[in-house]
Short mmCIF file of C-alpha atoms in Angstrom, two decimals:
data_model
loop_
_atom_site.label_atom_id
_atom_site.label_comp_id
_atom_site.label_asym_id
_atom_site.label_seq_id
_atom_site.Cartn_x
_atom_site.Cartn_y
_atom_site.Cartn_z
CA UNK N 232 23.93 -24.31 10.66
CA UNK N 233 20.30 -22.89 9.27
CA UNK N 234 20.31 -19.15 9.12
CA UNK N 235 18.14 -18.02 11.85
CA UNK N 236 14.59 -16.54 10.93
CA UNK N 237 13.53 -13.56 11.63
CA UNK N 238 10.92 -13.51 13.71
CA UNK N 239 7.35 -10.86 12.45
CA UNK N 240 6.65 -8.22 14.92
CA UNK N 241 3.09 -8.91 15.96
CA UNK N 242 0.44 -6.47 16.17
CA UNK N 243 -1.93 -6.08 19.14
CA UNK N 244 -5.41 -7.13 18.04
CA UNK N 245 -6.85 -3.72 19.58
CA UNK N 246 -4.33 -1.93 17.73
CA UNK N 247 -4.46 -3.79 14.06
CA UNK N 248 -7.02 -1.20 13.12
CA UNK N 249 -4.81 1.99 14.00
CA UNK N 250 -1.59 0.10 12.85
CA UNK N 251 -3.04 -0.19 9.63
CA UNK N 252 -3.94 3.22 9.02
CA UNK N 253 -0.80 4.62 9.83
CA UNK N 254 1.61 2.46 8.15
CA UNK N 255 -0.26 0.37 5.82
CA UNK N 256 0.37 -3.49 7.42
CA UNK N 257 -0.12 -5.01 10.36
CA UNK N 258 1.06 -8.91 11.39
CA UNK N 259 -1.15 -11.00 13.57
CA UNK N 260 -0.31 -14.09 15.28
CA UNK N 261 -2.29 -17.18 15.25
CA UNK N 262 -4.35 -16.55 18.05
CA UNK N 263 -5.22 -12.76 17.08
CA UNK N 264 -6.59 -13.73 13.62
CA UNK N 265 -8.76 -16.42 16.23
CA UNK N 266 -9.83 -13.37 18.24
CA UNK N 267 -10.84 -11.65 15.15
CA UNK N 268 -13.18 -13.98 13.41
CA UNK N 269 -14.19 -15.53 16.20
CA UNK N 270 -13.05 -19.18 15.94
CA UNK N 271 -10.78 -21.38 18.03
CA UNK N 272 -7.68 -22.24 16.21
CA UNK N 273 -8.97 -26.14 16.02
CA UNK N 274 -11.32 -24.68 13.80
CA UNK N 275 -8.82 -22.74 11.49
CA UNK N 276 -6.53 -25.51 11.26
CA UNK N 277 -9.41 -28.34 10.04
CA UNK N 278 -9.41 -26.08 6.63
CA UNK N 279 -6.22 -27.24 6.16
CA UNK N 280 -6.98 -30.47 5.11
CA UNK N 281 -7.89 -28.39 1.92
CA UNK N 282 -4.19 -27.96 0.94
CA UNK N 283 -3.46 -31.67 0.25
CA UNK N 284 -5.87 -31.63 -2.61
CA UNK N 285 -4.47 -28.39 -5.09
CA UNK N 286 -4.52 -29.35 -8.53
CA UNK N 287 -1.00 -27.77 -10.61
CA UNK N 288 -1.14 -24.47 -11.94
CA UNK N 289 -1.77 -24.14 -15.39
CA UNK N 290 -0.23 -20.72 -16.18
CA UNK N 291 2.99 -20.09 -14.78
CA UNK N 292 4.85 -18.50 -17.93
CA UNK N 293 8.09 -19.39 -16.19
CA UNK N 294 8.05 -22.89 -16.96
CA UNK N 295 8.27 -23.71 -13.86
CA UNK N 296 6.34 -26.72 -11.89
CA UNK N 297 6.49 -26.00 -8.33
CA UNK N 298 2.89 -24.28 -7.72
CA UNK N 299 -0.46 -25.86 -7.06
CA UNK N 300 -3.86 -23.60 -6.26
CA UNK N 301 -7.46 -23.69 -6.37
CA UNK N 302 -9.38 -20.06 -6.41
CA UNK N 303 -12.98 -18.91 -5.25
CA UNK N 304 -14.78 -15.40 -5.61
CA UNK N 305 -17.02 -14.05 -2.70
CA UNK N 306 -18.97 -10.79 -2.01
CA UNK N 307 -19.06 -9.58 1.81
CA UNK N 308 -21.57 -6.58 2.62
CA UNK N 309 -23.67 -6.23 5.60
CA UNK N 310 -22.39 -9.24 7.76
CA UNK N 311 -23.47 -12.04 5.16
CA UNK N 312 -21.01 -14.12 3.04
CA UNK N 313 -22.15 -14.57 -1.08
CA UNK N 314 -20.30 -17.11 -2.90
CA UNK N 315 -20.35 -16.06 -6.89
CA UNK N 316 -20.29 -18.14 -9.62
CA UNK N 317 -16.58 -19.43 -11.04
CA UNK N 318 -14.94 -17.02 -12.73
CA UNK N 319 -11.40 -16.30 -14.00
CA UNK N 320 -8.66 -14.48 -12.12
CA UNK N 321 -7.40 -11.63 -14.23
CA UNK N 322 -4.35 -8.34 -13.29
CA UNK N 323 -3.91 -5.70 -15.04
CA UNK N 324 -0.02 -5.71 -16.54
CA UNK N 325 0.92 -3.14 -14.78
CA UNK N 326 0.18 -5.25 -11.42
CA UNK N 327 1.61 -8.40 -12.77
CA UNK N 328 4.34 -7.97 -15.48
CA UNK N 329 4.26 -11.59 -15.18
CA UNK N 330 0.96 -12.97 -15.58
CA UNK N 331 -1.28 -9.77 -16.27
CA UNK N 332 -3.82 -9.08 -19.24
CA UNK N 333 -4.37 -12.96 -19.10
CA UNK N 334 -7.46 -14.69 -17.95
CA UNK N 335 -6.48 -17.24 -15.53
CA UNK N 336 -8.79 -20.12 -14.83
CA UNK N 337 -8.08 -21.66 -11.89
CA UNK N 338 -9.59 -25.13 -10.45
CA UNK N 339 -12.18 -24.02 -8.28
CA UNK N 340 -12.02 -24.20 -4.40
CA UNK N 341 -14.04 -27.30 -2.79
CA UNK N 342 -16.88 -26.94 -1.02
CA UNK N 343 -15.69 -29.10 2.20
CA UNK N 344 -13.96 -25.91 2.70
CA UNK N 345 -16.13 -22.96 1.90
CA UNK N 346 -18.99 -24.07 3.81
CA UNK N 347 -17.14 -24.80 7.17
CA UNK N 348 -18.40 -22.14 9.57
CA UNK N 349 -14.29 -21.12 10.23
CA UNK N 350 -14.31 -19.75 6.62
CA UNK N 351 -16.89 -17.66 6.43
CA UNK N 352 -16.47 -16.31 9.73
CA UNK N 353 -12.83 -15.67 8.68
CA UNK N 354 -13.59 -13.61 5.48
CA UNK N 355 -16.52 -11.95 7.04
CA UNK N 356 -14.70 -10.88 9.78
CA UNK N 357 -11.82 -9.23 7.17
CA UNK N 358 -14.46 -7.68 5.60
CA UNK N 359 -15.73 -5.83 9.08
CA UNK N 360 -11.80 -5.15 9.75
CA UNK N 361 -11.37 -3.16 6.71
CA UNK N 362 -14.44 -1.66 6.73
CA UNK N 363 -13.11 0.21 10.33
CA UNK N 364 -10.07 0.63 8.32
CA UNK N 365 -11.53 2.75 5.92
CA UNK N 366 -14.63 4.29 8.21
CA UNK N 367 -17.11 2.78 5.95
CA UNK N 368 -19.18 -0.19 5.47
CA UNK N 369 -19.55 -1.34 1.68
CA UNK N 370 -19.43 -4.10 -0.22
CA UNK N 371 -16.16 -6.24 -0.52
CA UNK N 372 -15.25 -8.26 -3.74
CA UNK N 373 -13.15 -10.62 -2.60
CA UNK N 374 -11.20 -13.73 -4.06
CA UNK N 375 -9.55 -15.99 -2.15
CA UNK N 376 -6.88 -18.30 -3.43
CA UNK N 377 -4.95 -21.39 -1.64
CA UNK N 378 -1.46 -21.97 -2.91
CA UNK N 379 1.35 -24.45 -2.50
CA UNK N 380 4.81 -24.00 -3.88
CA UNK N 381 6.95 -27.24 -3.39
CA UNK N 382 10.72 -27.84 -4.07
CA UNK N 383 10.75 -30.92 -5.77
CA UNK N 384 12.41 -29.01 -8.73
CA UNK N 385 14.90 -27.53 -6.42
CA UNK N 386 13.18 -24.29 -5.89
CA UNK N 387 9.90 -23.02 -5.55
CA UNK N 388 8.72 -18.75 -6.31
CA UNK N 389 5.64 -17.74 -3.79
CA UNK N 390 5.79 -14.83 -6.00
CA UNK N 391 7.34 -15.40 -9.22
CA UNK N 392 6.10 -12.06 -10.38
CA UNK N 393 8.71 -10.14 -7.82
CA UNK N 394 7.54 -7.56 -5.36
CA UNK N 395 4.29 -6.31 -6.59
CA UNK N 396 1.01 -4.53 -5.74
CA UNK N 397 -2.62 -6.55 -6.44
CA UNK N 398 -4.31 -3.91 -7.72
CA UNK N 399 -7.24 -4.52 -5.03
CA UNK N 400 -8.08 -2.62 -1.53
CA UNK N 401 -6.60 -4.74 1.21
CA UNK N 402 -4.38 -8.34 0.79
CA UNK N 403 -4.54 -10.90 3.73
CA UNK N 404 -1.67 -13.22 3.34
CA UNK N 405 -2.26 -16.46 5.52
CA UNK N 406 1.09 -18.84 6.29
CA UNK N 407 -0.76 -22.19 6.34
CA UNK N 408 2.06 -24.71 6.57
CA UNK N 409 5.50 -24.46 6.25
CA UNK N 410 7.54 -27.77 6.20
CA UNK N 411 11.48 -28.97 5.43
CA UNK N 412 12.48 -25.71 3.21
CA UNK N 413 14.30 -22.34 3.95
CA UNK N 414 13.40 -18.83 2.36
CA UNK N 415 10.27 -17.74 1.94
CA UNK N 416 11.40 -14.48 3.54
CA UNK N 417 8.08 -11.75 3.56
CA UNK N 418 9.15 -8.03 1.96
CA UNK N 419 7.04 -5.26 2.52
CA UNK N 420 8.39 -1.86 1.12
CA UNK N 421 6.43 1.65 1.46
CA UNK N 422 5.18 1.93 -2.05
CA UNK N 423 6.08 6.16 -2.44
CA UNK N 424 9.09 5.56 0.28
CA UNK N 425 12.31 4.19 1.52
CA UNK N 426 11.32 2.21 4.26
CA UNK N 427 10.72 -1.44 4.76
CA UNK N 428 10.35 -4.13 6.44
CA UNK N 429 11.31 -8.30 6.17
CA UNK N 430 10.91 -11.41 8.30
CA UNK N 431 9.59 -15.10 8.03
CA UNK N 432 6.14 -15.99 8.72
CA UNK N 433 6.30 -20.01 10.32
CA UNK N 434 3.29 -20.28 12.60
CA UNK N 435 0.41 -21.73 10.91
CA UNK N 436 -2.48 -19.09 10.67
CA UNK N 437 -0.37 -15.98 11.45
CA UNK N 438 -1.14 -13.30 8.85
CA UNK N 439 0.20 -10.45 6.92
CA UNK N 440 -2.73 -7.64 6.23
CA UNK N 441 -2.04 -4.87 3.80
CA UNK N 442 -3.54 -1.67 2.62
CA UNK N 443 -2.58 -2.59 -1.13
CA UNK N 444 -2.24 1.03 -2.30
CA UNK N 445 0.40 1.82 0.02
CA UNK N 446 2.82 -0.96 0.09
CA UNK N 447 4.41 -3.35 -2.20
CA UNK N 448 5.41 -6.76 -1.08
CA UNK N 449 7.08 -10.37 -1.87
CA UNK N 450 8.41 -13.98 -0.26
CA UNK N 451 11.64 -14.69 -1.50
CA UNK N 452 12.48 -18.65 -3.06
CA UNK N 453 12.52 -20.94 -0.78
CA UNK N 454 14.39 -24.46 -1.36
CA UNK N 455 14.75 -27.77 0.36
CA UNK N 456 16.78 -28.23 3.68
CA UNK N 457 18.33 -30.84 2.75
CA UNK N 458 18.65 -31.69 -1.17
CA UNK N 459 16.84 -35.54 -1.06
CA UNK N 460 13.94 -34.26 1.02
CA UNK N 461 11.12 -32.13 -0.34
CA UNK N 462 9.27 -29.52 1.17
CA UNK N 463 6.64 -27.15 0.95
CA UNK N 464 4.95 -23.76 1.57
CA UNK N 465 1.44 -23.29 1.94
CA UNK N 466 -0.37 -20.41 2.11
CA UNK N 467 -4.28 -18.77 1.67
CA UNK N 468 -4.07 -14.92 -0.21
CA UNK N 469 -7.53 -13.27 0.12
CA UNK N 470 -8.06 -9.76 -1.28
CA UNK N 471 -10.46 -7.05 -0.85
CA UNK N 472 -11.44 -4.58 -3.53
CA UNK N 473 -14.34 -2.18 -3.38
CA UNK N 474 -16.54 -1.38 -6.46
CA UNK N 475 -15.99 -4.60 -8.21
CA UNK N 476 -13.68 -7.78 -8.85
CA UNK N 477 -10.85 -7.09 -11.80
CA UNK N 478 -11.60 -7.35 -14.78
CA UNK N 479 -15.44 -6.88 -14.41
#
């Protein structure tokens, strides 16, 4: 019998700013994400089609072939969102011991997805939310990562680098799809304390919001529910950083 999944404790949208300020993380339901972004869920679900066309991640240093992804960068400021020329993703070694210190060029996100009003509204809404958390309106340098982790090789690792921080100010991890897998539990720990939480995101467009300076996070490996059945777990990770993108 499958192990029961531990459900997240969703934050009321009215309390999300205070929750992030107090504990450094919050989880929103799909309905709360739609409310925050000013979209309906059908508009958000329409974005999911672009996860069907992700190329393999050619930079996995653990030798795995379980991850596909696309990447794009934007700057949000003053209620506007601007795409920037395609650039490499880079992290220092202290934040990513497995892939840090190397320029990783991923295939860009498709314009069919990033041009949709729901995409624009979602990224701008989060910028406004993080303005409220920090108490200051400012430019946000945003990196968007589309991930699909599959179990064709028997196991897939959403976070092969282990428990980590990303070297940014805020992180949003959206669950896009979860199909025929077990595992994939989300774990959040205080960076400078003993407290932690664990739960499994199962609802498409639910999201974990993180203050990257205050918490460490990871997702556990996934395996297929049945040996003969492949499975996958799709996510969208958005990182928000003040001043500049990592790597200049």
